[in-house]
Amino acid sequence: MVIDHITRAVIYYHLHPGIEVALRYIQTTDFSKLENGQYEIAGEQVFAIVQSYDTKDPSAEKLEAHKKYIDVQYVVSGQEKMGHALLKAQIPSREYQPDNDFMLFDEAPDFFSLITEGMFTIFYPSDLHMPCILHQAPSQVKKVVVKVGVDFIGDDL
């Protein structure tokens, strides 16, 4: 798991070829001109999801995890808290769904981080995360989630 500001993205390029692609995409894209939706970057191996929403109370949310994709989440505007925990021996409350690359867990996060405009997170399959959480009061957020295939080696570009 990584939490940082996009101005420092270059120090994370080496982590995975798809993470470099994702971070460069975030750094070079004007998201004020993009509508909510999905955008192809490198086929099914790297793609972006632009979304806008109101942050939520954590009591109704669950931790999530993925197996096929690494999440690179970037807050374009607004702010939200994200809950975190490491995937150890927890049993999913919602079994893994391969079509959506998604499973849910009932455990509470170990901690929360405040992610503000210009910050990004990287969540690996071993990182449970609970995004979209309010900080003090519900607020509007625009965020980009770049999905990076764990098997991506860069040949798809």
Coordinates of N, CA, C and O in Angstrom, one line a residue:
M1 N 0.8 -1.2 0.0 CA 0.0 0.0 0.0 C 0.9 1.2 0.0 O 1.9 1.3 0.7
V2 N 0.5 2.2 -0.8 CA 1.2 3.5 -0.9 C 0.2 4.6 -0.8 O -0.9 4.5 -1.4
I3 N 0.6 5.6 -0.1 CA -0.2 6.9 0.0 C 0.8 8.0 -0.2 O 1.7 8.1 0.6
D4 N 0.5 8.9 -1.2 CA 1.4 10.0 -1.4 C 0.7 11.0 -2.3 O -0.4 10.9 -2.7
H5 N 1.4 12.1 -2.6 CA 0.9 13.2 -3.5 C 1.5 12.9 -4.9 O 2.6 12.4 -5.1
I6 N 0.7 13.2 -5.9 CA 1.0 12.9 -7.3 C 2.3 13.6 -7.7 O 3.0 13.1 -8.6
T7 N 2.7 14.7 -7.1 CA 3.9 15.4 -7.4 C 5.2 14.5 -7.1 O 6.2 14.8 -7.6
R8 N 5.0 13.5 -6.3 CA 6.1 12.6 -6.0 C 5.9 11.2 -6.7 O 6.6 10.2 -6.3
A9 N 5.1 11.1 -7.7 CA 4.8 9.8 -8.3 C 6.0 9.1 -8.9 O 6.1 7.9 -8.9
V10 N 6.9 9.9 -9.4 CA 8.1 9.3 -10.1 C 8.8 8.3 -9.2 O 9.4 7.3 -9.7
I11 N 8.8 8.4 -7.9 CA 9.6 7.5 -7.0 C 8.9 6.2 -6.9 O 9.5 5.2 -6.4
Y12 N 7.7 6.0 -7.5 CA 6.9 4.7 -7.4 C 6.9 4.0 -8.8 O 6.3 2.9 -8.9
Y13 N 7.4 4.6 -9.8 CA 7.4 4.0 -11.1 C 8.0 2.6 -11.1 O 7.5 1.7 -11.9
H14 N 9.0 2.4 -10.4 CA 9.7 1.1 -10.4 C 9.0 0.0 -9.8 O 9.3 -1.2 -9.9
L15 N 7.9 0.2 -9.1 CA 7.1 -0.8 -8.4 C 6.5 -1.9 -9.3 O 6.5 -3.0 -8.9
H16 N 6.1 -1.5 -10.5 CA 5.4 -2.3 -11.4 C 5.2 -1.6 -12.7 O 4.9 -0.4 -12.7
P17 N 5.4 -2.2 -13.9 CA 5.3 -1.5 -15.1 C 3.9 -0.8 -15.3 O 3.8 0.3 -15.8
G18 N 2.9 -1.5 -14.8 CA 1.5 -0.9 -14.9 C 1.3 0.2 -14.0 O 0.5 1.1 -14.3
I19 N 2.0 0.2 -12.9 CA 1.9 1.4 -11.9 C 2.5 2.6 -12.6 O 1.9 3.7 -12.5
E20 N 3.6 2.4 -13.2 CA 4.2 3.6 -13.9 C 3.2 4.1 -15.0 O 3.0 5.3 -15.1
V21 N 2.6 3.2 -15.8 CA 1.7 3.6 -16.8 C 0.5 4.4 -16.2 O 0.1 5.5 -16.6
A22 N 0.0 3.9 -15.0 CA -1.1 4.5 -14.4 C -0.8 5.9 -13.8 O -1.5 6.9 -14.0
L23 N 0.4 6.0 -13.2 CA 0.8 7.3 -12.6 C 1.1 8.3 -13.7 O 0.7 9.5 -13.6
R24 N 1.7 7.9 -14.8 CA 1.9 8.8 -15.9 C 0.6 9.3 -16.5 O 0.5 10.5 -16.9
Y25 N -0.3 8.4 -16.6 CA -1.7 8.7 -17.1 C -2.3 9.8 -16.2 O -2.8 10.8 -16.7
I26 N -2.2 9.6 -14.9 CA -2.8 10.6 -14.0 C -2.1 11.9 -14.1 O -2.8 13.0 -14.1
Q27 N -0.8 11.9 -14.3 CA 0.0 13.1 -14.3 C -0.3 13.9 -15.6 O -0.1 15.1 -15.6
T28 N -0.7 13.3 -16.7 CA -0.8 13.9 -18.0 C -2.2 14.1 -18.5 O -2.4 14.6 -19.6
T29 N -3.2 13.7 -17.7 CA -4.6 13.8 -18.1 C -5.3 15.0 -17.4 O -5.2 15.1 -16.2
D30 N -6.1 15.7 -18.2 CA -6.9 16.8 -17.6 C -8.3 16.2 -17.3 O -9.1 16.1 -18.2
F31 N -8.5 15.8 -16.1 CA -9.7 15.1 -15.7 C -10.9 16.1 -15.6 O -12.0 15.6 -15.6
S32 N -10.7 17.4 -15.6 CA -11.8 18.3 -15.7 C -12.6 18.2 -17.0 O -13.7 18.6 -17.1
K33 N -11.9 17.6 -18.0 CA -12.5 17.5 -19.3 C -13.1 16.1 -19.5 O -13.7 15.8 -20.6
L34 N -13.0 15.2 -18.6 CA -13.5 13.8 -18.7 C -14.7 13.6 -17.9 O -14.8 14.0 -16.8
E35 N -15.7 13.0 -18.6 CA -17.0 12.6 -17.9 C -16.7 11.4 -17.1 O -15.7 10.6 -17.3
N36 N -17.6 11.1 -16.2 CA -17.6 9.8 -15.5 C -17.7 8.7 -16.5 O -18.4 8.8 -17.5
G37 N -16.9 7.6 -16.2 CA -16.9 6.5 -17.1 C -15.6 5.8 -17.1 O -14.7 6.1 -16.4
Q38 N -15.5 4.8 -18.0 CA -14.3 4.0 -18.1 C -13.5 4.4 -19.4 O -14.1 4.6 -20.4
Y39 N -12.2 4.4 -19.2 CA -11.3 4.8 -20.3 C -10.2 3.8 -20.4 O -9.5 3.5 -19.5
E40 N -10.0 3.3 -21.7 CA -8.9 2.4 -21.9 C -7.6 3.1 -22.0 O -7.4 4.1 -22.5
I41 N -6.6 2.4 -21.4 CA -5.2 2.9 -21.4 C -4.3 1.9 -22.1 O -3.6 2.2 -23.0
A42 N -4.4 0.6 -21.7 CA -3.7 -0.5 -22.3 C -4.6 -1.7 -22.3 O -4.4 -2.7 -21.6
G43 N -5.7 -1.6 -23.1 CA -6.6 -2.7 -23.2 C -7.2 -3.1 -21.8 O -7.5 -2.2 -21.0
E44 N -7.5 -4.3 -21.6 CA -8.0 -4.8 -20.3 C -7.0 -4.8 -19.2 O -7.4 -5.0 -18.0
Q45 N -5.8 -4.6 -19.5 CA -4.7 -4.7 -18.5 C -4.5 -3.4 -17.7 O -4.1 -3.4 -16.6
V46 N -4.8 -2.3 -18.3 CA -4.7 -1.0 -17.6 C -5.9 -0.1 -18.1 O -5.9 0.2 -19.3
F47 N -6.8 0.3 -17.2 CA -7.9 1.2 -17.6 C -8.3 2.0 -16.5 O -8.0 1.7 -15.3
A48 N -8.9 3.2 -16.8 CA -9.2 4.2 -15.8 C -10.8 4.2 -15.6 O -11.5 4.1 -16.6
I49 N -11.2 4.4 -14.4 CA -12.6 4.7 -14.1 C -12.7 6.0 -13.4 O -12.1 6.2 -12.4
V50 N -13.4 7.0 -14.1 CA -13.6 8.3 -13.6 C -14.9 8.3 -12.9 O -15.9 7.8 -13.5
Q51 N -15.0 8.8 -11.6 CA -16.2 8.7 -10.9 C -16.4 9.9 -10.0 O -15.4 10.5 -9.5
S52 N -17.6 10.3 -9.8 CA -18.0 11.4 -8.9 C -19.0 10.9 -7.9 O -20.0 10.2 -8.3
Y53 N -18.9 11.3 -6.6 CA -19.9 10.7 -5.6 C -19.8 11.6 -4.4 O -18.9 12.3 -4.2
D54 N -20.8 11.3 -3.5 CA -20.7 11.9 -2.2 C -20.1 10.9 -1.2 O -20.4 9.7 -1.3
T55 N -19.2 11.3 -0.3 CA -18.6 10.4 0.6 C -19.7 9.9 1.6 O -20.7 10.4 1.7
K56 N -19.4 8.7 2.2 CA -20.3 7.9 2.9 C -19.9 7.7 4.4 O -18.7 7.7 4.7
D57 N -20.8 7.4 5.2 CA -20.6 7.0 6.6 C -19.9 5.6 6.6 O -20.4 4.7 5.9
P58 N -18.9 5.4 7.4 CA -18.2 4.1 7.3 C -19.0 2.9 7.9 O -18.8 1.8 7.6
S59 N -20.1 3.2 8.7 CA -20.8 2.2 9.4 C -21.6 1.3 8.4 O -21.9 0.1 8.6
A60 N -21.9 1.8 7.2 CA -22.6 1.1 6.2 C -21.6 0.5 5.1 O -22.1 -0.2 4.2
E61 N -20.3 0.7 5.2 CA -19.4 0.2 4.2 C -18.6 -1.0 4.7 O -18.5 -1.3 5.9
K62 N -17.9 -1.7 3.8 CA -17.1 -2.8 4.1 C -15.7 -2.7 3.4 O -15.6 -2.0 2.4
L63 N -14.8 -3.4 3.9 CA -13.5 -3.4 3.3 C -13.6 -4.3 2.0 O -14.4 -5.2 2.0
E64 N -12.8 -3.9 1.0 CA -12.8 -4.6 -0.2 C -11.4 -5.1 -0.6 O -10.4 -4.5 -0.1
A65 N -11.3 -6.0 -1.5 CA -10.0 -6.5 -2.0 C -10.3 -7.0 -3.4 O -11.4 -7.4 -3.8
H66 N -9.2 -7.1 -4.2 CA -9.2 -7.6 -5.5 C -8.1 -8.6 -5.7 O -7.1 -8.7 -4.9
K67 N -8.2 -9.5 -6.7 CA -7.1 -10.5 -7.0 C -6.4 -10.2 -8.3 O -5.2 -10.4 -8.4
K68 N -7.1 -9.7 -9.4 CA -6.5 -9.6 -10.7 C -5.9 -8.2 -10.9 O -5.1 -8.0 -11.8
Y69 N -6.4 -7.2 -10.2 CA -6.0 -5.8 -10.4 C -5.4 -5.2 -9.2 O -5.8 -5.4 -8.1
I70 N -4.4 -4.3 -9.4 CA -3.9 -3.3 -8.4 C -4.7 -2.1 -8.6 O -5.0 -1.6 -9.8
D71 N -5.2 -1.4 -7.6 CA -5.9 -0.2 -7.7 C -4.9 1.0 -7.4 O -4.2 1.0 -6.4
V72 N -4.9 1.9 -8.4 CA -4.3 3.2 -8.2 C -5.4 4.2 -8.1 O -6.0 4.5 -9.2
Q73 N -5.6 4.8 -7.0 CA -6.8 5.7 -6.8 C -6.2 7.1 -6.6 O -5.4 7.4 -5.8
Y74 N -6.8 8.1 -7.4 CA -6.3 9.4 -7.4 C -7.5 10.4 -7.1 O -8.5 10.3 -7.9
V75 N -7.4 11.2 -6.1 CA -8.5 12.2 -5.8 C -8.2 13.5 -6.6 O -7.2 14.2 -6.4
V76 N -9.1 13.7 -7.6 CA -9.0 14.9 -8.5 C -9.5 16.1 -7.7 O -8.9 17.1 -7.8
S77 N -10.6 16.0 -7.0 CA -11.1 17.1 -6.2 C -11.9 16.6 -5.0 O -12.4 15.4 -5.1
G78 N -11.9 17.4 -4.0 CA -12.5 16.9 -2.8 C -11.6 16.2 -1.8 O -10.4 16.2 -2.0
Q79 N -12.1 15.5 -0.9 CA -11.3 14.7 0.1 C -12.2 13.6 0.6 O -13.4 13.7 0.7
E80 N -11.5 12.5 1.0 CA -12.2 11.4 1.6 C -11.2 10.7 2.5 O -10.0 10.8 2.4
K81 N -11.8 9.9 3.4 CA -11.0 9.0 4.2 C -11.1 7.7 3.6 O -12.0 7.3 2.9
M82 N -10.0 6.9 3.7 CA -9.9 5.5 3.3 C -9.5 4.7 4.4 O -8.5 5.0 5.1
G83 N -10.2 3.6 4.6 CA -9.8 2.6 5.7 C -8.9 1.6 5.1 O -8.9 1.3 3.9
H84 N -8.0 1.1 5.9 CA -7.0 0.1 5.5 C -6.8 -1.0 6.4 O -7.0 -0.9 7.7
A85 N -6.5 -2.2 5.9 CA -6.1 -3.3 6.7 C -5.3 -4.3 5.7 O -5.5 -4.2 4.5
L86 N -4.5 -5.1 6.3 CA -3.8 -6.1 5.5 C -4.6 -7.4 5.4 O -5.2 -7.8 6.4
L87 N -4.6 -8.0 4.2 CA -5.3 -9.2 4.0 C -4.4 -10.3 4.6 O -3.3 -10.5 4.2
K88 N -5.0 -11.0 5.6 CA -4.3 -12.0 6.3 C -5.1 -13.3 6.2 O -5.1 -13.9 5.1
A89 N -5.8 -13.7 7.2 CA -6.6 -14.9 7.2 C -8.1 -14.6 7.3 O -8.9 -15.5 7.6
Q90 N -8.5 -13.4 7.0 CA -9.9 -13.0 7.1 C -10.7 -13.8 6.0 O -10.2 -14.1 4.9
I91 N -11.9 -14.1 6.4 CA -12.8 -14.8 5.5 C -13.8 -13.7 4.9 O -14.4 -12.9 5.6
P92 N -13.9 -13.7 3.5 CA -14.7 -12.7 2.9 C -16.2 -12.9 3.3 O -16.7 -14.0 3.5
S93 N -16.9 -11.8 3.6 CA -18.3 -11.9 3.8 C -19.1 -11.9 2.5 O -20.2 -12.4 2.5
R94 N -18.5 -11.5 1.4 CA -19.0 -11.6 0.1 C -17.9 -12.3 -0.7 O -16.8 -11.7 -0.9
E95 N -18.1 -13.5 -1.1 CA -17.1 -14.3 -1.8 C -16.6 -13.6 -3.1 O -17.3 -12.8 -3.7
Y96 N -15.4 -13.9 -3.4 CA -14.8 -13.4 -4.6 C -15.6 -13.6 -5.9 O -16.1 -14.7 -6.1
Q97 N -15.8 -12.5 -6.6 CA -16.5 -12.5 -7.9 C -15.5 -12.3 -9.0 O -15.1 -11.1 -9.2
P98 N -15.1 -13.3 -9.7 CA -14.1 -13.1 -10.8 C -14.5 -12.1 -11.8 O -13.6 -11.4 -12.3
D99 N -15.8 -12.0 -12.2 CA -16.2 -11.1 -13.3 C -15.9 -9.7 -12.9 O -15.7 -8.8 -13.7
N100 N -16.1 -9.4 -11.6 CA -15.9 -8.0 -11.1 C -14.6 -7.8 -10.3 O -14.3 -6.7 -9.9
D101 N -13.9 -8.9 -10.1 CA -12.6 -8.9 -9.4 C -12.8 -8.1 -8.0 O -12.2 -7.1 -7.8
F102 N -13.7 -8.7 -7.2 CA -14.2 -8.0 -6.1 C -14.6 -9.0 -5.0 O -15.2 -10.0 -5.2
M103 N -14.2 -8.7 -3.7 CA -14.7 -9.4 -2.6 C -14.8 -8.4 -1.4 O -14.1 -7.4 -1.4
L104 N -15.7 -8.7 -0.4 CA -15.9 -7.8 0.7 C -15.6 -8.5 2.0 O -15.7 -9.8 2.1
F105 N -15.2 -7.7 3.0 CA -14.9 -8.2 4.3 C -15.6 -7.4 5.4 O -15.7 -6.2 5.3
D106 N -16.1 -8.1 6.5 CA -16.8 -7.4 7.5 C -15.9 -6.8 8.6 O -16.4 -5.9 9.3
E107 N -14.6 -7.1 8.6 CA -13.8 -6.6 9.7 C -13.7 -5.0 9.5 O -13.8 -4.5 8.4
A108 N -13.4 -4.4 10.7 CA -13.2 -3.0 10.7 C -11.8 -2.7 10.2 O -10.9 -3.5 10.4
P109 N -11.6 -1.5 9.5 CA -10.2 -1.1 9.1 C -9.3 -1.0 10.4 O -9.8 -0.6 11.4
D110 N -8.1 -1.3 10.1 CA -7.1 -1.1 11.2 C -6.8 0.4 11.4 O -6.5 0.9 12.5
F111 N -6.9 1.2 10.4 CA -6.7 2.7 10.5 C -7.4 3.3 9.2 O -7.7 2.7 8.3
F112 N -7.5 4.7 9.3 CA -8.0 5.5 8.2 C -7.0 6.5 7.9 O -6.3 7.0 8.8
S113 N -6.9 6.9 6.6 CA -6.1 8.0 6.1 C -7.0 9.0 5.4 O -7.9 8.6 4.7
L114 N -6.6 10.3 5.6 CA -7.3 11.3 4.9 C -6.6 11.6 3.6 O -5.4 11.9 3.5
I115 N -7.3 11.4 2.5 CA -6.8 11.5 1.1 C -7.4 12.8 0.5 O -8.6 12.9 0.4
T116 N -6.6 13.8 0.2 CA -7.1 15.1 -0.3 C -6.7 15.2 -1.7 O -6.0 14.4 -2.3
E117 N -7.2 16.3 -2.3 CA -7.0 16.6 -3.7 C -5.5 16.5 -4.1 O -4.7 17.1 -3.4
G118 N -5.2 15.8 -5.1 CA -3.8 15.6 -5.6 C -3.1 14.4 -5.0 O -2.0 14.1 -5.4
M119 N -3.7 13.7 -4.1 CA -3.1 12.5 -3.5 C -3.5 11.3 -4.2 O -4.6 11.2 -4.8
F120 N -2.7 10.2 -4.1 CA -3.0 9.0 -4.7 C -2.7 7.8 -3.7 O -1.9 8.0 -2.8
T121 N -3.3 6.7 -4.0 CA -3.1 5.5 -3.2 C -2.8 4.4 -4.2 O -3.3 4.4 -5.3
I122 N -2.1 3.4 -3.7 CA -1.9 2.2 -4.5 C -2.2 1.0 -3.6 O -1.7 0.9 -2.5
F123 N -3.2 0.2 -4.0 CA -3.7 -0.9 -3.2 C -3.4 -2.2 -4.0 O -3.9 -2.4 -5.1
Y124 N -2.6 -3.1 -3.5 CA -2.2 -4.4 -4.0 C -3.3 -5.4 -3.6 O -4.1 -5.1 -2.7
P125 N -3.4 -6.5 -4.2 CA -4.3 -7.6 -3.8 C -4.2 -7.9 -2.3 O -5.2 -8.4 -1.7
S126 N -3.1 -7.7 -1.7 CA -3.0 -8.0 -0.2 C -3.4 -6.8 0.7 O -3.4 -7.0 1.9
D127 N -3.9 -5.7 0.1 CA -4.4 -4.6 0.8 C -5.9 -4.5 0.8 O -6.5 -4.2 -0.2
L128 N -6.5 -4.7 2.0 CA -7.9 -4.4 2.1 C -8.1 -2.9 2.2 O -7.3 -2.2 2.8
H129 N -9.1 -2.4 1.6 CA -9.3 -0.9 1.6 C -10.8 -0.6 1.6 O -11.7 -1.4 1.1
M130 N -11.2 0.5 2.2 CA -12.5 1.0 2.3 C -12.5 2.5 1.8 O -12.3 3.4 2.7
P131 N -12.7 2.7 0.5 CA -12.6 4.1 0.1 C -14.0 4.8 0.2 O -15.0 4.2 0.7
C132 N -14.0 6.1 -0.2 CA -15.3 6.9 -0.3 C -15.9 7.3 1.1 O -17.1 7.5 1.2
I133 N -15.1 7.3 2.1 CA -15.6 7.6 3.5 C -15.5 9.1 3.8 O -14.6 9.8 3.5
L134 N -16.6 9.6 4.4 CA -16.7 11.0 4.8 C -15.6 11.4 5.8 O -15.2 10.6 6.6
H135 N -15.2 12.6 5.8 CA -14.4 13.3 6.8 C -15.1 14.4 7.4 O -15.3 15.4 6.7
Q136 N -15.6 14.2 8.6 CA -16.5 15.2 9.3 C -17.9 15.3 8.8 O -18.8 15.3 9.5
A137 N -18.0 15.4 7.5 CA -19.4 15.6 6.9 C -19.3 15.1 5.4 O -18.2 15.1 4.8
P138 N -20.4 14.6 4.9 CA -20.4 14.2 3.5 C -20.0 15.3 2.6 O -20.3 16.5 2.8
S139 N -19.2 15.0 1.5 CA -18.8 15.9 0.6 C -18.7 15.3 -0.8 O -18.6 14.1 -0.9
Q140 N -18.6 16.1 -1.8 CA -18.5 15.7 -3.2 C -17.0 15.4 -3.5 O -16.2 16.2 -3.2
V141 N -16.8 14.2 -4.2 CA -15.4 13.8 -4.6 C -15.4 13.5 -6.0 O -16.4 12.8 -6.5
K142 N -14.4 13.8 -6.8 CA -14.2 13.3 -8.1 C -12.9 12.5 -8.0 O -11.9 13.0 -7.5
K143 N -12.9 11.3 -8.4 CA -11.8 10.4 -8.3 C -11.6 9.6 -9.5 O -12.5 9.3 -10.3
V144 N -10.3 9.2 -9.8 CA -10.0 8.3 -10.8 C -9.4 7.0 -10.2 O -8.5 7.1 -9.4
V145 N -9.9 5.9 -10.6 CA -9.3 4.6 -10.2 C -8.7 4.0 -11.4 O -9.5 3.7 -12.4
V146 N -7.4 3.8 -11.4 CA -6.8 3.1 -12.5 C -6.5 1.7 -12.1 O -5.9 1.4 -11.1
K147 N -7.1 0.8 -12.9 CA -7.0 -0.7 -12.6 C -5.8 -1.2 -13.4 O -5.7 -1.0 -14.6
V148 N -4.9 -1.8 -12.7 CA -3.6 -2.3 -13.3 C -3.6 -3.8 -13.1 O -3.6 -4.3 -12.0
G149 N -3.6 -4.5 -14.2 CA -3.5 -6.0 -14.1 C -2.2 -6.4 -13.4 O -1.1 -6.0 -13.8
V150 N -2.3 -7.3 -12.5 CA -1.1 -7.7 -11.7 C -0.1 -8.4 -12.7 O 1.1 -8.4 -12.4
D151 N -0.6 -9.0 -13.8 CA 0.3 -9.7 -14.7 C 0.8 -8.8 -15.9 O 1.5 -9.3 -16.8
F152 N 0.4 -7.5 -15.8 CA 0.8 -6.6 -16.9 C 2.3 -6.5 -16.9 O 2.9 -6.2 -15.9
I153 N 2.9 -6.6 -18.1 CA 4.4 -6.5 -18.2 C 4.8 -5.3 -19.2 O 6.0 -5.1 -19.4
G154 N 3.8 -4.6 -19.7 CA 4.1 -3.5 -20.5 C 4.1 -3.7 -22.0 O 4.3 -2.8 -22.8
D155 N 4.0 -5.0 -22.4 CA 4.0 -5.3 -23.8 C 2.7 -4.9 -24.6 O 2.7 -4.9 -25.8
D156 N 1.7 -4.5 -23.8 CA 0.4 -4.1 -24.4 C 0.4 -2.7 -24.9 O -0.6 -2.3 -25.4
L157 N 1.4 -1.9 -24.7 CA 1.4 -0.5 -25.1 C 1.8 -0.4 -26.6 O 2.5 -1.1 -27.1

